[in-house]
Amino acid sequence: MLSITRNLARPALARAFAPPSATAALHTLPELPYSYDALEPYISKEIMTLHHTKHHQTYVNGLNAAEDALSKSKSVQEKINLQSAINFNGGGHINHSLFWTNLAPSSGDGGKLPSGPLKDAIEKFFGSAEDFKKQMNAQTAAIQGSGWGWLGYNKSSKALEIVTTANQNPLLSHSPIIGIDIWEHAFYLQYKNVKPDYLNAIWNVINFKEAEKRFLEVA
């Protein structure tokens, strides 16, 4: 799953230094591995539909437009001027692509942390699964404005750590294991301004099976 980040980010960096005649490959909206109503009652069908088909699609469109403009740019200044759009929309595309697959219906893998390497690591670094969720919720809720809460793996310290990123910045300091979108579009239609209710609910649809796969790729 971490290959998503590499596959999305590396072509963008390569094209940034490509000649003006280079043609940017189109990014596309990934299909969800479940239906829009599959995460109810924890995340509504309305939110999932809008979040995926409107918000994520907007990041995909913005990234494609910025990369197309970059491929046609003729000066260094033009390339520099496009970097913020590439970073913002590229980050949004990467983050959401990771987000969809670290969710699963509660009738399936959602919300279930099985015995195994990830559970052992969570208990080692946070004491218990419940203590981990409380810490993750607290740090994610404390984000000022929009952003993401992450459970990341620090390759230097070989530790699981909770990290936050602002806006649509992807997680670069750690390998992403679990990501939680705390932008208002992810919860406001259902939970209004009560972030704690959304954060408590989302654990019922967190795909710990996928999270463990990501963990085993990097640990």
Short mmCIF file of C-alpha atoms in Angstrom, two decimals:
data_model
loop_
_atom_site.label_atom_id
_atom_site.label_comp_id
_atom_site.label_asym_id
_atom_site.label_seq_id
_atom_site.Cartn_x
_atom_site.Cartn_y
_atom_site.Cartn_z
CA MET A 1 0.00 0.00 0.00
CA LEU A 2 2.87 2.35 0.66
CA SER A 3 3.69 1.95 -3.02
CA ILE A 4 0.76 4.30 -3.68
CA THR A 5 2.77 7.14 -2.18
CA ARG A 6 5.85 6.24 -4.18
CA ASN A 7 3.91 5.72 -7.41
CA LEU A 8 2.13 9.05 -7.09
CA ALA A 9 4.99 11.17 -5.80
CA ARG A 10 7.94 10.02 -7.89
CA PRO A 11 6.42 10.71 -11.33
CA ALA A 12 5.46 14.20 -10.19
CA LEU A 13 9.02 14.92 -9.08
CA ALA A 14 10.43 13.50 -12.29
CA ARG A 15 8.13 15.60 -14.44
CA ALA A 16 9.11 18.73 -12.53
CA PHE A 17 12.54 18.49 -14.14
CA ALA A 18 11.41 17.11 -17.49
CA PRO A 19 11.74 19.15 -20.70
CA PRO A 20 8.76 21.34 -21.66
CA SER A 21 7.66 18.88 -24.36
CA ALA A 22 7.14 16.07 -21.86
CA THR A 23 3.54 14.86 -21.56
CA ALA A 24 2.18 14.35 -18.07
CA ALA A 25 0.41 11.05 -17.42
CA LEU A 26 -3.10 11.46 -16.10
CA HIS A 27 -3.89 10.59 -12.51
CA THR A 28 -7.29 8.98 -11.97
CA LEU A 29 -9.74 8.67 -9.11
CA PRO A 30 -9.30 5.23 -7.49
CA GLU A 31 -12.36 3.07 -7.04
CA LEU A 32 -13.46 2.38 -3.49
CA PRO A 33 -13.17 -1.23 -2.28
CA TYR A 34 -16.70 -0.96 -0.81
CA SER A 35 -20.00 0.81 -1.57
CA TYR A 36 -20.72 4.38 -0.48
CA ASP A 37 -23.13 3.20 2.22
CA ALA A 38 -20.87 0.41 3.51
CA LEU A 39 -19.43 2.46 6.38
CA GLU A 40 -22.78 3.47 7.85
CA PRO A 41 -23.80 4.32 10.50
CA TYR A 42 -20.33 5.60 11.33
CA ILE A 43 -19.73 7.50 8.09
CA SER A 44 -22.82 8.29 6.06
CA LYS A 45 -23.42 7.47 2.42
CA GLU A 46 -23.84 11.19 1.71
CA ILE A 47 -20.42 12.03 3.15
CA MET A 48 -18.68 9.16 1.37
CA THR A 49 -20.25 10.02 -1.98
CA LEU A 50 -19.35 13.71 -1.80
CA HIS A 51 -15.93 13.05 -0.28
CA HIS A 52 -14.92 10.60 -2.99
CA THR A 53 -16.64 11.88 -6.15
CA LYS A 54 -16.33 15.61 -5.46
CA HIS A 55 -13.48 16.38 -3.05
CA HIS A 56 -11.01 13.68 -4.08
CA GLN A 57 -11.93 14.15 -7.74
CA THR A 58 -11.13 17.85 -7.38
CA TYR A 59 -7.62 17.02 -6.16
CA VAL A 60 -7.13 14.64 -9.08
CA ASN A 61 -8.32 17.27 -11.56
CA GLY A 62 -6.15 19.94 -9.95
CA LEU A 63 -3.08 17.73 -10.02
CA ASN A 64 -3.60 16.81 -13.67
CA ALA A 65 -4.12 20.46 -14.63
CA ALA A 66 -1.01 21.59 -12.73
CA GLU A 67 1.16 18.85 -14.22
CA ASP A 68 -0.15 19.61 -17.70
CA ALA A 69 0.75 23.27 -17.20
CA LEU A 70 4.15 22.22 -15.87
CA SER A 71 4.85 20.12 -18.96
CA LYS A 72 4.11 23.15 -21.12
CA SER A 73 5.98 25.71 -19.02
CA LYS A 74 8.96 27.38 -20.63
CA SER A 75 10.72 29.10 -17.77
CA VAL A 76 12.02 28.22 -14.34
CA GLN A 77 9.72 30.83 -12.79
CA GLU A 78 6.67 29.24 -14.39
CA LYS A 79 7.70 25.88 -12.95
CA ILE A 80 8.22 27.40 -9.50
CA ASN A 81 4.81 29.07 -9.62
CA LEU A 82 3.15 25.70 -10.20
CA GLN A 83 4.77 23.90 -7.28
CA SER A 84 2.20 24.92 -4.67
CA ALA A 85 -0.66 23.58 -6.81
CA ILE A 86 1.21 20.33 -7.45
CA ASN A 87 2.05 19.91 -3.76
CA PHE A 88 -1.47 20.67 -2.53
CA ASN A 89 -3.39 18.61 -5.06
CA GLY A 90 -0.80 15.84 -5.13
CA GLY A 91 -0.92 15.62 -1.36
CA GLY A 92 -4.71 15.49 -1.43
CA HIS A 93 -4.62 12.67 -3.97
CA ILE A 94 -2.03 10.66 -2.04
CA ASN A 95 -3.69 11.16 1.35
CA HIS A 96 -7.15 10.20 0.17
CA SER A 97 -5.89 7.18 -1.78
CA LEU A 98 -4.36 5.93 1.47
CA PHE A 99 -7.43 6.91 3.51
CA TRP A 100 -10.00 4.92 1.52
CA THR A 101 -8.13 1.67 1.93
CA ASN A 102 -7.50 2.12 5.64
CA LEU A 103 -11.29 2.03 6.08
CA ALA A 104 -13.51 -1.05 5.92
CA PRO A 105 -17.13 -1.90 6.79
CA SER A 106 -17.70 -2.84 10.42
CA SER A 107 -19.40 -6.00 9.15
CA GLY A 108 -16.04 -7.05 7.72
CA ASP A 109 -12.54 -6.07 8.82
CA GLY A 110 -13.51 -2.61 10.09
CA GLY A 111 -12.79 -1.88 13.72
CA LYS A 112 -11.15 -5.21 14.49
CA LEU A 113 -7.56 -5.25 15.71
CA PRO A 114 -6.49 -8.90 15.54
CA SER A 115 -3.65 -10.43 17.48
CA GLY A 116 -0.43 -10.02 15.54
CA PRO A 117 2.58 -7.77 14.93
CA LEU A 118 0.62 -4.50 14.71
CA LYS A 119 -1.33 -5.11 17.91
CA ASP A 120 1.88 -6.10 19.68
CA ALA A 121 3.59 -2.90 18.49
CA ILE A 122 0.65 -0.70 19.49
CA GLU A 123 0.65 -2.20 22.98
CA LYS A 124 4.44 -1.79 23.20
CA PHE A 125 4.46 1.90 22.30
CA PHE A 126 1.08 3.07 23.66
CA GLY A 127 0.21 0.64 26.46
CA SER A 128 -3.03 -0.65 24.97
CA ALA A 129 -5.22 -0.27 21.89
CA GLU A 130 -7.63 1.94 23.82
CA ASP A 131 -4.84 4.19 25.08
CA PHE A 132 -3.55 4.47 21.50
CA LYS A 133 -6.97 5.52 20.20
CA LYS A 134 -7.33 8.13 22.96
CA GLN A 135 -3.90 9.61 22.18
CA MET A 136 -4.54 9.57 18.43
CA ASN A 137 -7.93 11.22 18.88
CA ALA A 138 -6.52 13.91 21.17
CA GLN A 139 -3.67 14.86 18.86
CA THR A 140 -5.85 14.77 15.75
CA ALA A 141 -8.59 16.86 17.36
CA ALA A 142 -5.98 19.44 18.40
CA ILE A 143 -5.10 20.24 14.77
CA GLN A 144 -5.88 23.90 14.13
CA GLY A 145 -7.85 24.18 10.92
CA SER A 146 -7.64 21.30 8.46
CA GLY A 147 -5.22 18.41 8.37
CA TRP A 148 -4.56 14.74 8.99
CA GLY A 149 -3.80 12.57 11.99
CA TRP A 150 -1.42 9.69 11.36
CA LEU A 151 -0.09 6.59 12.99
CA GLY A 152 3.34 6.44 11.40
CA TYR A 153 6.37 4.21 11.64
CA ASN A 154 9.65 5.98 12.39
CA LYS A 155 12.34 3.96 10.63
CA SER A 156 15.13 5.69 12.56
CA SER A 157 13.78 4.89 16.03
CA LYS A 158 11.89 1.78 14.88
CA ALA A 159 8.83 3.06 16.71
CA LEU A 160 5.17 3.68 16.03
CA GLU A 161 4.41 7.37 16.58
CA ILE A 162 1.39 9.65 16.27
CA VAL A 163 2.03 12.53 13.88
CA THR A 164 -0.14 15.27 12.37
CA THR A 165 0.17 17.12 9.08
CA ALA A 166 -1.47 20.39 8.08
CA ASN A 167 -3.81 20.87 5.14
CA GLN A 168 -3.09 18.21 2.50
CA ASN A 169 0.57 17.72 3.32
CA PRO A 170 1.42 14.01 3.01
CA LEU A 171 3.30 12.23 5.76
CA LEU A 172 6.98 12.35 4.75
CA SER A 173 8.76 11.95 8.08
CA HIS A 174 7.25 8.52 8.78
CA SER A 175 5.79 5.59 6.87
CA PRO A 176 1.98 5.97 7.03
CA ILE A 177 0.16 3.13 8.78
CA ILE A 178 -3.24 4.73 9.54
CA GLY A 179 -4.48 8.14 8.40
CA ILE A 180 -7.53 10.07 9.62
CA ASP A 181 -8.91 12.97 7.60
CA ILE A 182 -9.90 15.83 9.91
CA TRP A 183 -10.97 18.24 7.17
CA GLU A 184 -14.57 19.35 7.76
CA HIS A 185 -15.72 17.72 4.53
CA ALA A 186 -14.88 14.34 6.12
CA PHE A 187 -17.40 14.68 8.96
CA TYR A 188 -19.38 17.94 9.11
CA LEU A 189 -22.56 16.78 7.33
CA GLN A 190 -23.00 14.07 9.96
CA TYR A 191 -21.18 15.22 13.09
CA LYS A 192 -21.38 19.02 12.66
CA ASN A 193 -18.58 20.67 14.66
CA VAL A 194 -18.22 17.84 17.18
CA LYS A 195 -14.88 16.39 16.13
CA PRO A 196 -14.63 13.98 19.10
CA ASP A 197 -17.82 12.18 18.00
CA TYR A 198 -16.39 11.66 14.51
CA LEU A 199 -13.04 10.53 15.86
CA ASN A 200 -14.64 8.07 18.26
CA ALA A 201 -16.88 6.68 15.51
CA ILE A 202 -14.22 6.20 12.85
CA TRP A 203 -12.43 3.50 14.83
CA ASN A 204 -15.39 1.23 14.09
CA VAL A 205 -14.40 1.29 10.41
CA ILE A 206 -10.60 1.47 10.60
CA ASN A 207 -9.13 -1.39 8.58
CA PHE A 208 -6.49 -2.75 10.94
CA LYS A 209 -5.82 -5.63 8.55
CA GLU A 210 -4.66 -3.15 5.90
CA ALA A 211 -2.77 -1.18 8.56
CA GLU A 212 -0.87 -4.30 9.56
CA LYS A 213 0.09 -4.94 5.92
CA ARG A 214 1.54 -1.43 5.74
CA PHE A 215 3.34 -1.96 9.03
CA LEU A 216 4.90 -5.24 7.91
CA GLU A 217 6.13 -3.60 4.68
CA VAL A 218 8.29 -1.15 6.60
CA ALA A 219 9.03 -2.57 10.06
#
